[in-house]
Amino acid sequence: MLELRLKIDEAVRSIRRHWPVAPKVGIILGTGLGGLASQIEGSHSIPYAGIPHFPISTVESHAGQLVCGHLRGVPVVAMEGRFHFYEGYSMQEVTFPVRVMRALGVEILIVTNAAGGMNPHHELADLIVIDDHINLMGDNPLRGPNDETLGPRFPDMSQPYDRQLTALAQRTALELGIPCRKGVFVAVAGPNLETRAEYRMLRGMGADVVGMSTVPEVLVAVHAGLRVLGFSIVTDLCLPDALEPADIRQIIEVAGRGGERLSRLIPEIVSRL
Ligand code: HPA
């Protein structure tokens, strides 16, 4: 417990040596969101490998650095590349950067991901603002001893995604002419994509989109008292009765298309906070 605090403090001290600003917004960039990082002005990019206690990103499509700077005048810190449970990291490792963001001063966390769309209304590259989630990862980053100075033992989850931020996102998307509906995100451990029977079950459970990330980071963010805004990009259509084999290259290409829209939407939202 104490050890976690010490690790957080060490990481914070190291980041502040590169960038002595208190960020207001933290952003986790999922697959396809590279264009957003390039809009951060006066940015200092800190490779994860240079930050004490940060795990090292292993997925090719993720760069693995913290981009610190100003987005539309707002101080932000963005994770270019995240850590996934399926890579073998523990839930504590996956979520360590969120603890660090909070300790740097972040008040609002914006999380993004690529996800499978199970709602028959979805089209490829659609944006979904996450309204709620289901944790089916089979683990939880808050398991184990609880450090009360970081957050409560039994954090409330009646509203993990901030209602005002969600409404702001939808209003802003409408103004920009970007389709963006609300949806429920379900997180699975991965790394395999789902079987038809699994998609049918997940849809029946009430989920609209499915992915392998985000929920751990959101659980820790809520535990730490952050306001959260989440987005999914629909990268493949997961209709159990018309399922095509998944093509990871196509998923990454579609994530890039959705990412372009999200890279217009997020700065506009940040400018209105
Ligand atoms: N399932 C799980 N994760 C995903 C998917 C999917 O269909 N698409 C993109 N990430």
Short mmCIF file of C-alpha atoms and ligand atoms in Angstrom, two decimals:
data_model
loop_
_atom_site.label_atom_id
_atom_site.label_comp_id
_atom_site.label_asym_id
_atom_site.label_seq_id
_atom_site.Cartn_x
_atom_site.Cartn_y
_atom_site.Cartn_z
CA MET A 1 0.00 0.00 0.00
CA LEU A 2 2.61 2.43 1.14
CA GLU A 3 4.69 1.05 -1.64
CA LEU A 4 2.09 2.08 -4.24
CA ARG A 5 2.10 5.66 -2.91
CA LEU A 6 5.89 5.74 -3.04
CA LYS A 7 5.87 4.49 -6.62
CA ILE A 8 3.28 7.09 -7.63
CA ASP A 9 5.32 9.86 -6.00
CA GLU A 10 8.49 8.75 -7.74
CA ALA A 11 6.80 8.68 -11.14
CA VAL A 12 5.28 12.13 -10.49
CA ARG A 13 8.64 13.62 -9.50
CA SER A 14 10.24 12.25 -12.63
CA ILE A 15 7.50 13.63 -14.93
CA ARG A 16 7.61 17.04 -13.24
CA ARG A 17 11.31 17.29 -13.96
CA HIS A 18 10.39 17.20 -17.68
CA TRP A 19 7.18 19.21 -17.43
CA PRO A 20 6.48 21.18 -14.26
CA VAL A 21 2.81 21.96 -15.07
CA ALA A 22 -0.29 20.58 -13.31
CA PRO A 23 -2.48 19.01 -16.02
CA LYS A 24 -6.23 19.39 -15.72
CA VAL A 25 -7.24 16.67 -18.16
CA GLY A 26 -5.78 13.21 -18.69
CA ILE A 27 -6.40 11.45 -21.99
CA ILE A 28 -5.87 7.78 -22.79
CA LEU A 29 -5.48 7.40 -26.53
CA GLY A 30 -6.65 4.07 -27.91
CA THR A 31 -5.89 2.56 -31.30
CA GLY A 32 -6.27 5.12 -34.11
CA LEU A 33 -5.94 8.27 -32.00
CA GLY A 34 -2.42 9.32 -32.99
CA GLY A 35 -3.77 12.48 -34.64
CA LEU A 36 -4.92 13.84 -31.32
CA ALA A 37 -1.48 13.74 -29.73
CA SER A 38 -0.11 15.88 -32.58
CA GLN A 39 -2.57 18.67 -31.66
CA ILE A 40 -1.06 19.04 -28.20
CA GLU A 41 0.99 22.24 -28.26
CA GLY A 42 4.36 22.83 -26.68
CA SER A 43 4.40 19.14 -25.99
CA HIS A 44 6.99 17.18 -24.09
CA SER A 45 6.90 13.48 -24.94
CA ILE A 46 8.20 11.22 -22.21
CA PRO A 47 8.75 7.56 -23.20
CA TYR A 48 7.20 5.21 -20.67
CA ALA A 49 10.55 3.49 -20.36
CA GLY A 50 11.91 6.69 -18.78
CA ILE A 51 9.23 6.95 -16.08
CA PRO A 52 9.86 5.01 -12.86
CA HIS A 53 7.48 2.07 -12.34
CA PHE A 54 5.66 2.49 -15.67
CA PRO A 55 5.24 -0.82 -17.48
CA ILE A 56 6.50 -0.89 -21.09
CA SER A 57 4.00 -1.06 -23.94
CA THR A 58 4.32 -4.17 -26.13
CA VAL A 59 1.59 -3.73 -28.76
CA GLU A 60 2.86 -2.51 -32.15
CA SER A 61 0.06 -0.03 -32.81
CA HIS A 62 0.76 1.80 -29.53
CA ALA A 63 3.75 4.13 -29.26
CA GLY A 64 4.26 4.13 -25.51
CA GLN A 65 4.83 7.67 -24.37
CA LEU A 66 3.26 10.34 -22.23
CA VAL A 67 2.53 13.50 -24.22
CA CYS A 68 2.33 16.57 -21.96
CA GLY A 69 1.30 20.01 -23.19
CA HIS A 70 -1.66 22.25 -23.93
CA LEU A 71 -4.76 21.29 -25.90
CA ARG A 72 -6.78 24.40 -26.83
CA GLY A 73 -5.07 26.17 -23.98
CA VAL A 74 -5.88 23.50 -21.38
CA PRO A 75 -2.95 21.67 -19.75
CA VAL A 76 -3.28 17.99 -20.57
CA VAL A 77 -1.34 14.79 -20.25
CA ALA A 78 -2.06 12.12 -22.86
CA MET A 79 -1.08 8.47 -22.88
CA GLU A 80 -0.07 7.51 -26.38
CA GLY A 81 -0.35 3.79 -25.96
CA ARG A 82 -1.93 2.01 -23.03
CA PHE A 83 -1.30 -1.21 -21.17
CA HIS A 84 -3.64 -4.12 -21.72
CA PHE A 85 -4.48 -6.92 -19.32
CA TYR A 86 -4.09 -9.42 -22.20
CA GLU A 87 -0.44 -8.44 -22.57
CA GLY A 88 0.14 -10.06 -19.22
CA TYR A 89 0.28 -6.96 -17.01
CA SER A 90 -1.50 -7.07 -13.69
CA MET A 91 -4.54 -4.87 -13.20
CA GLN A 92 -2.41 -2.70 -10.89
CA GLU A 93 0.16 -2.22 -13.66
CA VAL A 94 -2.53 -1.46 -16.27
CA THR A 95 -3.95 1.30 -14.08
CA PHE A 96 -0.77 2.74 -12.55
CA PRO A 97 -0.67 5.64 -15.06
CA VAL A 98 -4.16 6.74 -13.94
CA ARG A 99 -2.92 6.96 -10.36
CA VAL A 100 0.01 9.04 -11.60
CA MET A 101 -2.24 11.34 -13.64
CA ARG A 102 -4.38 11.95 -10.58
CA ALA A 103 -1.31 12.73 -8.48
CA LEU A 104 -0.10 15.18 -11.16
CA GLY A 105 -3.33 17.13 -10.69
CA VAL A 106 -5.69 15.67 -13.31
CA GLU A 107 -9.39 16.15 -12.52
CA ILE A 108 -10.99 14.78 -15.68
CA LEU A 109 -10.04 11.57 -17.48
CA ILE A 110 -10.98 11.03 -21.13
CA VAL A 111 -10.62 7.38 -22.20
CA THR A 112 -10.92 6.05 -25.72
CA ASN A 113 -10.84 2.60 -27.25
CA ALA A 114 -11.48 0.51 -30.33
CA ALA A 115 -14.41 -1.81 -29.80
CA GLY A 116 -16.67 -4.31 -31.49
CA GLY A 117 -20.14 -2.98 -32.24
CA MET A 118 -22.96 -5.34 -31.26
CA ASN A 119 -25.85 -2.93 -31.67
CA PRO A 120 -27.45 -3.52 -35.09
CA HIS A 121 -27.65 0.26 -35.57
CA HIS A 122 -23.86 0.58 -35.51
CA GLU A 123 -21.79 1.29 -38.59
CA LEU A 124 -18.03 0.98 -38.95
CA ALA A 125 -16.08 3.95 -37.52
CA ASP A 126 -19.11 5.15 -35.49
CA LEU A 127 -18.35 6.95 -32.23
CA ILE A 128 -20.04 5.83 -29.04
CA VAL A 129 -19.95 7.89 -25.89
CA ILE A 130 -19.83 5.38 -23.05
CA ASP A 131 -22.82 5.73 -20.78
CA ASP A 132 -22.09 2.76 -18.51
CA HIS A 133 -20.03 -0.41 -18.44
CA ILE A 134 -19.99 -4.09 -17.51
CA ASN A 135 -16.79 -5.60 -16.15
CA LEU A 136 -16.35 -9.15 -17.46
CA MET A 137 -12.57 -9.16 -17.27
CA GLY A 138 -12.54 -11.54 -14.35
CA ASP A 139 -10.29 -9.30 -12.29
CA ASN A 140 -10.37 -5.86 -10.69
CA PRO A 141 -7.56 -3.33 -10.11
CA LEU A 142 -9.05 -2.42 -6.73
CA ARG A 143 -8.69 -5.97 -5.39
CA GLY A 144 -6.33 -6.24 -2.44
CA PRO A 145 -5.48 -3.89 0.41
CA ASN A 146 -7.05 -0.45 0.00
CA ASP A 147 -5.08 2.75 0.58
CA GLU A 148 -7.73 5.10 1.99
CA THR A 149 -5.61 8.09 0.98
CA LEU A 150 -6.13 7.07 -2.66
CA GLY A 151 -9.85 6.25 -2.46
CA PRO A 152 -12.60 4.35 -0.62
CA ARG A 153 -12.71 0.56 -0.09
CA PHE A 154 -16.14 0.26 -1.75
CA PRO A 155 -16.32 2.92 -4.46
CA ASP A 156 -19.79 3.78 -5.74
CA MET A 157 -20.44 2.90 -9.40
CA SER A 158 -23.93 4.31 -9.84
CA GLN A 159 -22.56 6.83 -12.35
CA PRO A 160 -18.98 5.99 -13.40
CA TYR A 161 -19.18 8.20 -16.51
CA ASP A 162 -19.90 11.82 -15.65
CA ARG A 163 -23.37 12.83 -16.80
CA GLN A 164 -22.45 16.44 -17.54
CA LEU A 165 -19.40 15.45 -19.57
CA THR A 166 -21.42 12.87 -21.50
CA ALA A 167 -24.04 15.50 -22.30
CA LEU A 168 -21.34 18.00 -23.31
CA ALA A 169 -19.82 15.38 -25.62
CA GLN A 170 -23.14 14.70 -27.31
CA ARG A 171 -23.94 18.39 -27.72
CA THR A 172 -20.52 19.13 -29.14
CA ALA A 173 -20.68 16.17 -31.54
CA LEU A 174 -24.05 17.36 -32.79
CA GLU A 175 -22.67 20.85 -33.44
CA LEU A 176 -19.70 19.41 -35.34
CA GLY A 177 -21.97 17.12 -37.36
CA ILE A 178 -20.30 13.99 -35.95
CA PRO A 179 -22.70 11.11 -35.24
CA CYS A 180 -22.19 10.01 -31.64
CA ARG A 181 -24.71 7.90 -29.73
CA LYS A 182 -24.59 6.65 -26.16
CA GLY A 183 -23.87 3.03 -25.37
CA VAL A 184 -22.95 0.44 -22.77
CA PHE A 185 -19.38 -0.90 -22.99
CA VAL A 186 -18.51 -4.40 -21.84
CA ALA A 187 -14.89 -5.28 -21.11
CA VAL A 188 -13.51 -8.75 -21.68
CA ALA A 189 -9.99 -9.99 -20.97
CA GLY A 190 -9.11 -10.96 -24.56
CA PRO A 191 -6.87 -11.43 -26.45
CA ASN A 192 -9.15 -13.50 -28.67
CA LEU A 193 -12.16 -11.87 -30.23
CA GLU A 194 -15.51 -13.33 -29.23
CA THR A 195 -17.36 -16.37 -30.50
CA ARG A 196 -20.83 -15.91 -31.98
CA ALA A 197 -22.33 -17.34 -28.80
CA GLU A 198 -20.35 -14.85 -26.72
CA TYR A 199 -21.45 -11.86 -28.82
CA ARG A 200 -25.03 -13.06 -28.51
CA MET A 201 -24.65 -13.32 -24.73
CA LEU A 202 -22.95 -9.91 -24.37
CA ARG A 203 -25.61 -8.22 -26.49
CA GLY A 204 -28.34 -9.99 -24.49
CA MET A 205 -26.74 -8.67 -21.32
CA GLY A 206 -27.35 -5.13 -22.46
CA ALA A 207 -24.00 -4.14 -23.95
CA ASP A 208 -23.62 -2.17 -27.18
CA VAL A 209 -19.84 -2.33 -27.61
CA VAL A 210 -17.17 -4.79 -26.47
CA GLY A 211 -13.47 -4.24 -25.96
CA MET A 212 -10.41 -5.36 -24.01
CA SER A 213 -9.52 -2.19 -22.13
CA THR A 214 -10.91 0.93 -20.45
CA VAL A 215 -12.84 -0.60 -17.55
CA PRO A 216 -9.75 -1.08 -15.33
CA GLU A 217 -8.67 2.53 -15.89
CA VAL A 218 -12.20 3.79 -15.25
CA LEU A 219 -12.54 1.80 -12.01
CA VAL A 220 -9.33 3.35 -10.70
CA ALA A 221 -10.31 6.80 -11.94
CA VAL A 222 -13.64 6.64 -10.13
CA HIS A 223 -11.92 5.27 -7.02
CA ALA A 224 -9.54 8.26 -7.20
CA GLY A 225 -12.41 10.74 -7.55
CA LEU A 226 -11.86 11.69 -11.20
CA ARG A 227 -14.67 12.70 -13.52
CA VAL A 228 -14.66 10.33 -16.51
CA LEU A 229 -15.65 10.67 -20.15
CA GLY A 230 -15.32 7.58 -22.37
CA PHE A 231 -15.53 6.91 -26.09
CA SER A 232 -15.50 3.77 -28.21
CA ILE A 233 -14.84 3.63 -31.93
CA VAL A 234 -16.78 0.80 -33.59
CA THR A 235 -14.10 -1.05 -35.53
CA ASP A 236 -15.93 -4.27 -36.42
CA LEU A 237 -19.55 -5.32 -36.59
CA CYS A 238 -20.31 -8.15 -34.20
CA LEU A 239 -23.69 -9.47 -35.23
CA PRO A 240 -23.71 -13.16 -34.27
CA ASP A 241 -25.93 -14.24 -37.17
CA ALA A 242 -23.84 -12.46 -39.81
CA LEU A 243 -20.35 -12.61 -38.34
CA GLU A 244 -17.37 -12.24 -40.66
CA PRO A 245 -13.89 -13.39 -39.58
CA ALA A 246 -12.13 -10.50 -37.83
CA ASP A 247 -9.33 -8.82 -39.74
CA ILE A 248 -7.01 -7.02 -37.33
CA ARG A 249 -5.54 -4.86 -40.09
CA GLN A 250 -9.02 -3.71 -41.05
CA ILE A 251 -9.87 -3.07 -37.39
CA ILE A 252 -6.82 -0.78 -37.11
CA GLU A 253 -7.70 0.98 -40.38
CA VAL A 254 -11.30 1.63 -39.23
CA ALA A 255 -9.99 2.78 -35.83
CA GLY A 256 -7.97 5.39 -37.74
CA ARG A 257 -11.10 6.66 -39.50
CA GLY A 258 -13.05 6.93 -36.24
CA GLY A 259 -9.96 8.37 -34.64
CA GLU A 260 -9.98 11.29 -37.08
CA ARG A 261 -13.48 12.23 -35.94
CA LEU A 262 -12.58 11.80 -32.31
CA SER A 263 -9.48 13.92 -32.86
CA ARG A 264 -11.77 16.76 -33.94
CA LEU A 265 -14.33 16.17 -31.18
CA ILE A 266 -12.10 15.82 -28.11
CA PRO A 267 -10.20 19.15 -28.49
CA GLU A 268 -13.51 20.95 -28.93
CA ILE A 269 -14.88 19.32 -25.76
CA VAL A 270 -11.70 20.18 -23.85
CA SER A 271 -11.98 23.82 -24.94
CA ARG A 272 -15.47 23.96 -23.38
CA LEU A 273 -14.65 22.43 -20.00
N1 HPA B 1 -14.14 -7.73 -29.34
C1 HPA B 1 -13.29 -7.36 -28.39
N2 HPA B 1 -12.46 -6.35 -28.52
C2 HPA B 1 -12.48 -5.66 -29.65
C3 HPA B 1 -13.32 -5.99 -30.68
C4 HPA B 1 -14.20 -7.09 -30.52
O1 HPA B 1 -14.99 -7.45 -31.42
N3 HPA B 1 -13.10 -5.12 -31.69
C5 HPA B 1 -12.13 -4.28 -31.26
N4 HPA B 1 -11.75 -4.60 -30.02
#
